[in-house]
PDB file of C-alpha atoms in Angstrom:
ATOM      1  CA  UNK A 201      29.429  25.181  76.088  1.00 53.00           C
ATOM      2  CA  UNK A 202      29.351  27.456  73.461  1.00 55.00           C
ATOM      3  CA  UNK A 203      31.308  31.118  73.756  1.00 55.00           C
ATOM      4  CA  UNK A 204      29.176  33.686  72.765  1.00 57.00           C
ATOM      5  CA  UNK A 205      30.744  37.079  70.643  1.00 56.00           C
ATOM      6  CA  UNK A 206      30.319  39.069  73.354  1.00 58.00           C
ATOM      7  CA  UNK A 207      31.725  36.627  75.625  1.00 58.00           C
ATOM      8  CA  UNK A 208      35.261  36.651  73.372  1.00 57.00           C
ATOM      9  CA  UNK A 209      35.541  40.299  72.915  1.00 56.00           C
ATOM     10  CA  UNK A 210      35.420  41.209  77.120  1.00 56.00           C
ATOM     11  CA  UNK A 211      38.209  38.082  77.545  1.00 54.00           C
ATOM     12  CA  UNK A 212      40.533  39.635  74.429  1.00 55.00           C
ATOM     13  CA  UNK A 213      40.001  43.036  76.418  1.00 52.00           C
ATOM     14  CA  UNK A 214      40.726  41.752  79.491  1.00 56.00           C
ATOM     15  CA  UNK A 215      44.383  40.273  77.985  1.00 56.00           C
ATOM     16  CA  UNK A 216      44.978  43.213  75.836  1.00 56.00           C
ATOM     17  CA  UNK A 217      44.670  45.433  79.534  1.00 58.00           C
ATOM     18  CA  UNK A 218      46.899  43.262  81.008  1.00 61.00           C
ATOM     19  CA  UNK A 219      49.824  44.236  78.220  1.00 66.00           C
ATOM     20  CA  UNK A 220      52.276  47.150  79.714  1.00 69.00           C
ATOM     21  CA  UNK A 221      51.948  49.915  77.168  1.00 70.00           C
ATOM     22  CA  UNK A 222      55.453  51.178  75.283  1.00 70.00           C
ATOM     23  CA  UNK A 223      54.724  54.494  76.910  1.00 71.00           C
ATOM     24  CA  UNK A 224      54.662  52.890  80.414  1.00 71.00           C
ATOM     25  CA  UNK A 225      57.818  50.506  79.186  1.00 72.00           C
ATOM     26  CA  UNK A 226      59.659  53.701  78.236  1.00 71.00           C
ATOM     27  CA  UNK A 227      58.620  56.019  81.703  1.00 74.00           C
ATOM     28  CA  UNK A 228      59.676  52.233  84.281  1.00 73.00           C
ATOM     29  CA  UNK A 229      63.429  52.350  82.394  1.00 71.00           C
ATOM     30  CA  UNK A 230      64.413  55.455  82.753  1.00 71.00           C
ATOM     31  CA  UNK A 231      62.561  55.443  86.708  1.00 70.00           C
ATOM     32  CA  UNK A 232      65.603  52.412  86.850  1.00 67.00           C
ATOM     33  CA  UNK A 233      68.362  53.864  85.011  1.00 62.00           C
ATOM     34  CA  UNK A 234      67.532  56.759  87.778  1.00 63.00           C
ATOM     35  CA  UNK A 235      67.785  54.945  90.772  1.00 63.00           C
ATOM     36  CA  UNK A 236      70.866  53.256  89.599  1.00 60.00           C
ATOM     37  CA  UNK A 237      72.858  55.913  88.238  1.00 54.00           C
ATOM     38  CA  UNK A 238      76.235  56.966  89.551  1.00 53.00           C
ATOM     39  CA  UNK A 239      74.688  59.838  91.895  1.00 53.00           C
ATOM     40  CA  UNK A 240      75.330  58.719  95.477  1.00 57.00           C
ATOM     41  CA  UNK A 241      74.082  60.791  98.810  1.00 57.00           C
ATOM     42  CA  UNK A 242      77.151  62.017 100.808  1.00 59.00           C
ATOM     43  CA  UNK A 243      76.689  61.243 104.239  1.00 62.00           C
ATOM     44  CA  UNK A 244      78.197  62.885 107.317  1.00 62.00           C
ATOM     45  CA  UNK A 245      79.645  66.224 108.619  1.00 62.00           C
ATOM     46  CA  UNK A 246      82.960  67.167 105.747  1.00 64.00           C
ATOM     47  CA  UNK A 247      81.623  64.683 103.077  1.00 66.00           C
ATOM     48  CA  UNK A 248      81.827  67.045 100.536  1.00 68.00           C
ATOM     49  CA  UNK A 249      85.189  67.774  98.817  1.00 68.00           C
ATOM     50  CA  UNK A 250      86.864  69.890  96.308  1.00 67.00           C
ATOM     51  CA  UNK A 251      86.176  67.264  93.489  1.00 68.00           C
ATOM     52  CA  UNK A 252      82.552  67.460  94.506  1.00 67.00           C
ATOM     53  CA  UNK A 253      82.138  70.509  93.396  1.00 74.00           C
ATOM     54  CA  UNK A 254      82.039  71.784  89.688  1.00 72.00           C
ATOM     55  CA  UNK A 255      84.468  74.291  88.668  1.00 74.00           C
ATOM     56  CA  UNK A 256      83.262  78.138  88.884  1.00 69.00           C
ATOM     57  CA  UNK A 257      80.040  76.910  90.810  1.00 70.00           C
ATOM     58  CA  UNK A 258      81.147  78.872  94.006  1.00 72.00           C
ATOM     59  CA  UNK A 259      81.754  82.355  93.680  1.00 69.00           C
ATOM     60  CA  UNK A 260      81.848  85.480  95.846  1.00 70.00           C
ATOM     61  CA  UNK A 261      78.536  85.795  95.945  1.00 69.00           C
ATOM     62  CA  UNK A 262      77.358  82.370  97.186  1.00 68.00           C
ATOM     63  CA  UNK A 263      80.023  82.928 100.338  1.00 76.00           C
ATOM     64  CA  UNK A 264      78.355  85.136 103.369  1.00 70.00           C
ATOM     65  CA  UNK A 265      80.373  87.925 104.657  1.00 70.00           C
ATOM     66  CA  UNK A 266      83.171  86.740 107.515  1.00 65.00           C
ATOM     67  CA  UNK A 267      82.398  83.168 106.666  1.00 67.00           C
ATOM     68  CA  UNK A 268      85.701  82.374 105.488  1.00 69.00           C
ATOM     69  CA  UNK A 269      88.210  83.245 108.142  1.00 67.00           C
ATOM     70  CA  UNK A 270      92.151  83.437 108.575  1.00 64.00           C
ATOM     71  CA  UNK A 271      91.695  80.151 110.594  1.00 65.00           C
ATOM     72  CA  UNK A 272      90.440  78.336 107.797  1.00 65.00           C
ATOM     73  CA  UNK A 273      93.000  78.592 105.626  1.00 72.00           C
ATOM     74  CA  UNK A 274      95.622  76.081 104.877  1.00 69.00           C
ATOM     75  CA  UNK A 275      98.701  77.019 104.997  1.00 70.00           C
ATOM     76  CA  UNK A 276     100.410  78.525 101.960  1.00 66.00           C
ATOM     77  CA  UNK A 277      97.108  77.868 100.119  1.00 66.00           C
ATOM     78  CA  UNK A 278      96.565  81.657  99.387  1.00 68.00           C
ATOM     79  CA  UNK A 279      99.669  83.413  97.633  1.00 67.00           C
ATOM     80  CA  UNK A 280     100.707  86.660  95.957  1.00 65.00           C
ATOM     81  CA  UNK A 281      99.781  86.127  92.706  1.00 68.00           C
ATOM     82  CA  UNK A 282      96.391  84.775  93.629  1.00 65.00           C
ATOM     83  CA  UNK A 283      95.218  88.332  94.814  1.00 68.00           C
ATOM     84  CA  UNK A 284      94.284  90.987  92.721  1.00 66.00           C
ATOM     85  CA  UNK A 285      96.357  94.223  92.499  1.00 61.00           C
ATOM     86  CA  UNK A 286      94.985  96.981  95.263  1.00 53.00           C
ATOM     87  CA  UNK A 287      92.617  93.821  96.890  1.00 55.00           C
ATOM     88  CA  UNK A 288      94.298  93.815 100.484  1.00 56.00           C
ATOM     89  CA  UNK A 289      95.656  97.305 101.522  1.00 55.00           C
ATOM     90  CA  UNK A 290      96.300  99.427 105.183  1.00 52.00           C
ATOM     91  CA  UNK A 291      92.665 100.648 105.067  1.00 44.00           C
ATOM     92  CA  UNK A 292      91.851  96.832 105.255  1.00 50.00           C
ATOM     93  CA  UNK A 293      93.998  95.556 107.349  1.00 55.00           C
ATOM     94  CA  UNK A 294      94.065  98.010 109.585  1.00 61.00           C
ATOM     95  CA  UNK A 295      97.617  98.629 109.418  1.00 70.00           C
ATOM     96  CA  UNK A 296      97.821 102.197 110.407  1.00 78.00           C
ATOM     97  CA  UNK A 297      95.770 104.547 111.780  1.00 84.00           C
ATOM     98  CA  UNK A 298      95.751 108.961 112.157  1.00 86.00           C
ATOM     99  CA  UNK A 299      93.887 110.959 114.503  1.00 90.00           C
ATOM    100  CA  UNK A 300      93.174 114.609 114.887  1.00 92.00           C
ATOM    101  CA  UNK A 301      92.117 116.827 117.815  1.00 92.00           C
ATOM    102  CA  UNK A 302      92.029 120.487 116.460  1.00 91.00           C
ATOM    103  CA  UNK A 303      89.958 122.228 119.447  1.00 93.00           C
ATOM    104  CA  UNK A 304      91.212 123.297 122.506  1.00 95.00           C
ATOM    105  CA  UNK A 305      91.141 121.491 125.743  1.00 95.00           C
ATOM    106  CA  UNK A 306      92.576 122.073 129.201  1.00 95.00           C
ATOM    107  CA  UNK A 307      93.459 120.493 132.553  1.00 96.00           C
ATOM    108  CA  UNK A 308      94.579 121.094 135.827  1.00 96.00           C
ATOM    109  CA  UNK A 309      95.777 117.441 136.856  1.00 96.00           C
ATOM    110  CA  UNK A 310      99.175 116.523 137.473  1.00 96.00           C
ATOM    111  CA  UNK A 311      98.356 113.230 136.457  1.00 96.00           C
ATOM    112  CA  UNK A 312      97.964 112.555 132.988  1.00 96.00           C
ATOM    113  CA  UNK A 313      93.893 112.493 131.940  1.00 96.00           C
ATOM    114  CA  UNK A 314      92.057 111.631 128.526  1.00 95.00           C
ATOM    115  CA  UNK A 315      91.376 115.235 127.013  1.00 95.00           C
ATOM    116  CA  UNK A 316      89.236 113.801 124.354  1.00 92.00           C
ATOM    117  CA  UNK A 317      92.331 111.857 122.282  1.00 87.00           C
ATOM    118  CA  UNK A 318      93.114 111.652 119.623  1.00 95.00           C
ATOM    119  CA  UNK A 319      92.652 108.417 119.895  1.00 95.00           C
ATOM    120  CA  UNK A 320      94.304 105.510 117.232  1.00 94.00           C
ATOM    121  CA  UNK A 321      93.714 101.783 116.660  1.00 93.00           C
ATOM    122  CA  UNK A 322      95.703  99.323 114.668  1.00 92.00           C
ATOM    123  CA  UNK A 323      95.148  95.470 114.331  1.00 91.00           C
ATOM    124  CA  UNK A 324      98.971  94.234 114.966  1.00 90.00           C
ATOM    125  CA  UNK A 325     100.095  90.570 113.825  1.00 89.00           C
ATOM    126  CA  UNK A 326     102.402  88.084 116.003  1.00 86.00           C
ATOM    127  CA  UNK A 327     105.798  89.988 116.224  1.00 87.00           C
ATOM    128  CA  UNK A 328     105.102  93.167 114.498  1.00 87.00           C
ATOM    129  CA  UNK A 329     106.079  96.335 115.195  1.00 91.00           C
ATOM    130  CA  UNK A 330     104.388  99.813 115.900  1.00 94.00           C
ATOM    131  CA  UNK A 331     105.627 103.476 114.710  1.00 94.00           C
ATOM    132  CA  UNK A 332     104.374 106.241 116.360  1.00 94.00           C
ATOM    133  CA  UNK A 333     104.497 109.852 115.700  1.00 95.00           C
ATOM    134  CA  UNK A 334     102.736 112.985 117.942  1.00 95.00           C
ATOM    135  CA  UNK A 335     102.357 116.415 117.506  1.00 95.00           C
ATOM    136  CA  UNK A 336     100.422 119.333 120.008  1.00 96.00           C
ATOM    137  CA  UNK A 337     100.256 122.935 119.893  1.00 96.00           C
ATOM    138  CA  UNK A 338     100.660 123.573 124.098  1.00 96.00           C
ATOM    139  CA  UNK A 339     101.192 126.233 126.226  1.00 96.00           C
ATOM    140  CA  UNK A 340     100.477 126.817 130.324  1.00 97.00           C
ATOM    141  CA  UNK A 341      99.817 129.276 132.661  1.00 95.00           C
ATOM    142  CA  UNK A 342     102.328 130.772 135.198  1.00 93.00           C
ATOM    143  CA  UNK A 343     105.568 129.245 135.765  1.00 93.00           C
ATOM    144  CA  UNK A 344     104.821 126.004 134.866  1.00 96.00           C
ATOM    145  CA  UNK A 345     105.123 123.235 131.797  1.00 96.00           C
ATOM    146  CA  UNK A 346     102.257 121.570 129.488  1.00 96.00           C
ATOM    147  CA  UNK A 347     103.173 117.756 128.967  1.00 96.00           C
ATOM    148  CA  UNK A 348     101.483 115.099 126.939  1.00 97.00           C
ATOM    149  CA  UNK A 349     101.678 111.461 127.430  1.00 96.00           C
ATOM    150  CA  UNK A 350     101.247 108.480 125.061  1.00 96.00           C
ATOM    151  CA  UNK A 351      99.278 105.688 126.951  1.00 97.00           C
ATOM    152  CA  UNK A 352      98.164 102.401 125.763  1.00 96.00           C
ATOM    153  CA  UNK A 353      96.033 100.044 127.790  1.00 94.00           C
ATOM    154  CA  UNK A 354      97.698  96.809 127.361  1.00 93.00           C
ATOM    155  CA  UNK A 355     101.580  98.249 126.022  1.00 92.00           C
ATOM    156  CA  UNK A 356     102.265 101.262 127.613  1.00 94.00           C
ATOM    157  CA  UNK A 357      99.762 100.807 130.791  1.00 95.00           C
ATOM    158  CA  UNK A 358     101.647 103.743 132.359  1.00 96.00           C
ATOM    159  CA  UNK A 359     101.709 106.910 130.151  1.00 96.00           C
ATOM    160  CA  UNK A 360     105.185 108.371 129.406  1.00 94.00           C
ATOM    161  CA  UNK A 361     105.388 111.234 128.559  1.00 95.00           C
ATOM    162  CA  UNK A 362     107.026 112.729 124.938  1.00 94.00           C
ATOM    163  CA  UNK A 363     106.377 116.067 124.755  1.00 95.00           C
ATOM    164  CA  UNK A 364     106.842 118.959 127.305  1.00 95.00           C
ATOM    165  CA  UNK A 365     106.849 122.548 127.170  1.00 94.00           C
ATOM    166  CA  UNK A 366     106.915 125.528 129.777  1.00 94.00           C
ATOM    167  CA  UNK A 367     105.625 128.404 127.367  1.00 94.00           C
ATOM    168  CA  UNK A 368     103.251 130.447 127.878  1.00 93.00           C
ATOM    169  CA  UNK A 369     101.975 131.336 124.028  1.00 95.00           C
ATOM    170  CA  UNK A 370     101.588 128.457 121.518  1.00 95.00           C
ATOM    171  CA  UNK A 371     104.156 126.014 121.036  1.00 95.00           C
ATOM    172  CA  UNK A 372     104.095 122.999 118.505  1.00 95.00           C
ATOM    173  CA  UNK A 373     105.928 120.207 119.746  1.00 95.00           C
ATOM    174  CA  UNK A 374     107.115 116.614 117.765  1.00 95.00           C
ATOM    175  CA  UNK A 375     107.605 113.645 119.148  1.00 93.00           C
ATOM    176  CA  UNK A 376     111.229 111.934 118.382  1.00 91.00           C
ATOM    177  CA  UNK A 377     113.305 108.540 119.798  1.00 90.00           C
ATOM    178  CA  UNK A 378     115.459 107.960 122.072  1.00 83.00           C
ATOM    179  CA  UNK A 379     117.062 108.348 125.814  1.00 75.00           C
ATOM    180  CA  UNK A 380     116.027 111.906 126.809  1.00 74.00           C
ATOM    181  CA  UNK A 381     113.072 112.691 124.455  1.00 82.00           C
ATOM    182  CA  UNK A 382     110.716 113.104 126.975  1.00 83.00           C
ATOM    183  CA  UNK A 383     109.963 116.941 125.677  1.00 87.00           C
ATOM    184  CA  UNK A 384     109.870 116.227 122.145  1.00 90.00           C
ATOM    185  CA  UNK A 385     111.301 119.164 119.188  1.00 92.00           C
ATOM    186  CA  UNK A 386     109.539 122.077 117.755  1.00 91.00           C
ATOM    187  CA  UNK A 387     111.322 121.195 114.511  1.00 90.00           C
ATOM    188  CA  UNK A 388     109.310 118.987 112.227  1.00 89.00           C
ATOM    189  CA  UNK A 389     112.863 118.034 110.757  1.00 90.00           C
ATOM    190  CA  UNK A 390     114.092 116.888 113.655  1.00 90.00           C
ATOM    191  CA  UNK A 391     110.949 114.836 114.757  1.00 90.00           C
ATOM    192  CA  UNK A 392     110.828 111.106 114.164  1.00 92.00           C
ATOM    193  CA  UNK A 393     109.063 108.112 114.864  1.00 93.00           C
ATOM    194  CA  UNK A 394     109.001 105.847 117.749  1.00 93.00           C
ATOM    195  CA  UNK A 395     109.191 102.112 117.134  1.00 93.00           C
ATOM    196  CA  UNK A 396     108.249  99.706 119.736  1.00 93.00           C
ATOM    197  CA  UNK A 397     107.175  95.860 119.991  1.00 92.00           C
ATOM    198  CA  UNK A 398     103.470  95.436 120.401  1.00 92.00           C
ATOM    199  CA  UNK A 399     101.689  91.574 121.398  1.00 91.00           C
ATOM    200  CA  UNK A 400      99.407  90.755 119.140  1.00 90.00           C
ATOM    201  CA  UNK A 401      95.767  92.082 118.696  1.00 90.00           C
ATOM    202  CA  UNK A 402      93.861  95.070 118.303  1.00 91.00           C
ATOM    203  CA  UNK A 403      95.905  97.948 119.925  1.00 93.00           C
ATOM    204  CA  UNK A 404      94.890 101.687 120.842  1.00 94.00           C
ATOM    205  CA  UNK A 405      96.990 104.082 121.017  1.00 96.00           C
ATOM    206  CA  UNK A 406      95.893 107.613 123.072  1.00 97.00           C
ATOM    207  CA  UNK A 407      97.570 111.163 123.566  1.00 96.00           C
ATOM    208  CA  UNK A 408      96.836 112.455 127.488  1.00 97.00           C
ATOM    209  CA  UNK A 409      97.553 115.248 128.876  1.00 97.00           C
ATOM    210  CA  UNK A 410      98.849 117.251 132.318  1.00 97.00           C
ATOM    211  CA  UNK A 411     100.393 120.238 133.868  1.00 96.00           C
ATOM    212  CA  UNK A 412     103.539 120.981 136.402  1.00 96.00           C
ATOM    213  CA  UNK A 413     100.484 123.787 138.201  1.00 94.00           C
ATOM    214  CA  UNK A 414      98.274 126.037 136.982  1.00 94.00           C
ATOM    215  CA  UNK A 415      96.556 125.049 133.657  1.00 96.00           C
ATOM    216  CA  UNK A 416      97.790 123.159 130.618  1.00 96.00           C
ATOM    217  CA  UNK A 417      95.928 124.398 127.295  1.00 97.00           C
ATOM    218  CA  UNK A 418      96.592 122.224 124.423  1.00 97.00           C
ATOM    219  CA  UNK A 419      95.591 122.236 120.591  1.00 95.00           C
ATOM    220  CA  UNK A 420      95.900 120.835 116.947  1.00 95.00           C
ATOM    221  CA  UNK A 421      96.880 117.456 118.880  1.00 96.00           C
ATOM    222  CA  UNK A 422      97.735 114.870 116.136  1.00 96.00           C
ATOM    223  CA  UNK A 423      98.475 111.121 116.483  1.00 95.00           C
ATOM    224  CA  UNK A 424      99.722 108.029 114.022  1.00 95.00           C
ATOM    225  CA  UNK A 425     100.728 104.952 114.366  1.00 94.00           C
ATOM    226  CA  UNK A 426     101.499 102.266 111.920  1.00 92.00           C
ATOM    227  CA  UNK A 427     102.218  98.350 111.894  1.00 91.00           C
ATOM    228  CA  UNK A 428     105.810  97.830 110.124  1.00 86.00           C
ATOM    229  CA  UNK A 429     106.498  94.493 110.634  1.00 76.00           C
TER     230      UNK A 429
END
């Protein structure tokens, strides 16, 4: 049987459809080369590492405030010279702390009250140490003596007392160390600091206030404490 022209031409179609183009060639390698590239998913919680990661990709700004915390760290793995100059400081760290009362306040109790601080807070490490310095203008009625107290909840959970005075006008008194200091000075010069272990944690440090009788007036009450060690 004869094959007509027409016949031919839809057959040669019909092969020449059947041919991948070098388009479609071209677009089915590089789908391959793809899929079988070096790229692998990481499975699993901690499957990415430091070598994972290009250099510079993760800055600052990519990490969410309080993400990165002390426990985190490895050990030794941030140093001195890794930190800039003025980066960590007391105002961070919470290292010390000042407080101010200027206005007057007064009490009757023989038991030492809260008068309105001044109040201070410090973060202390494992084994530090805490310096603390007072000052209050006092003064009390009849025959009897103005004290403050220094009081801390978890350190000094009774107050004792560190400065005392029995006049009757204005009297600024310092706080100073050691056996018998109970009443503090009235000379700056001679005032000085009390140093004292405090646990570990965030620590505050109060000024309270009572009378022998009649009424304790007190003013210009000052507090600060520092972590030195």
């Amino acid at each position: 049987m004869k094959e007509t022209g027409r016949e031919r031409g839809k057959v040669g179609l019909r092969r020449r459809r059947q041919l991948p183009s070098p388009a479609l060639i071209l677009s089915m390698l590089a789908l391959f080369v793809a899929l079988g590239g070096t790229a692998t998913a990481l499975k699993g919680k901690w499957s990415v590492k430091r070598d994972d990661i290009a250099p510079k990709a993760v800055g600052t700004k990519q990490i969410g405030d309080r993400s990165v915390t002390a426990h985190k760290l490895h050990a030794d793995s941030v140093r001195t010279t890794q930190i800039s100059d003025k980066a960590v400081g007391p105002w961070k760290l919470r290292l010390g702390s000042a407080a101010v009362a200027l206005g007057e306040a007064s009490t009757t109790s023989k038991t030492p009250v809260d008068l309105g601080g001044p109040t201070a807070t410090v973060q202390v490490p494992g084994g530090g140490l805490v310096a603390i310095q007072a000052e209050a203008a006092m003064r009390a009625t009849g025959n009897n003596s103005a004290r403050v107290y220094l009081y801390e909840p978890t350190s000094i959970p009774k107050p004792v007392m560190i400065h005392e005075s029995g006049a009757s006008n204005f009297q600024t008194r310092f706080s100073t160390p050691g056996v018998g200091a109970g009443s503090g000075v009235t000379n700056r010069v001679r005032a000085g600091w009390i140093v004292m272990p405090v646990s570990a944690g965030t620590r505050t440090f109060q000024l309270r206030y009572a009378t022998t009788g009649g009424t304790a007036i007190f003013k210009n009450r000052v507090l600060r404490v520092a972590v030195i060690r």
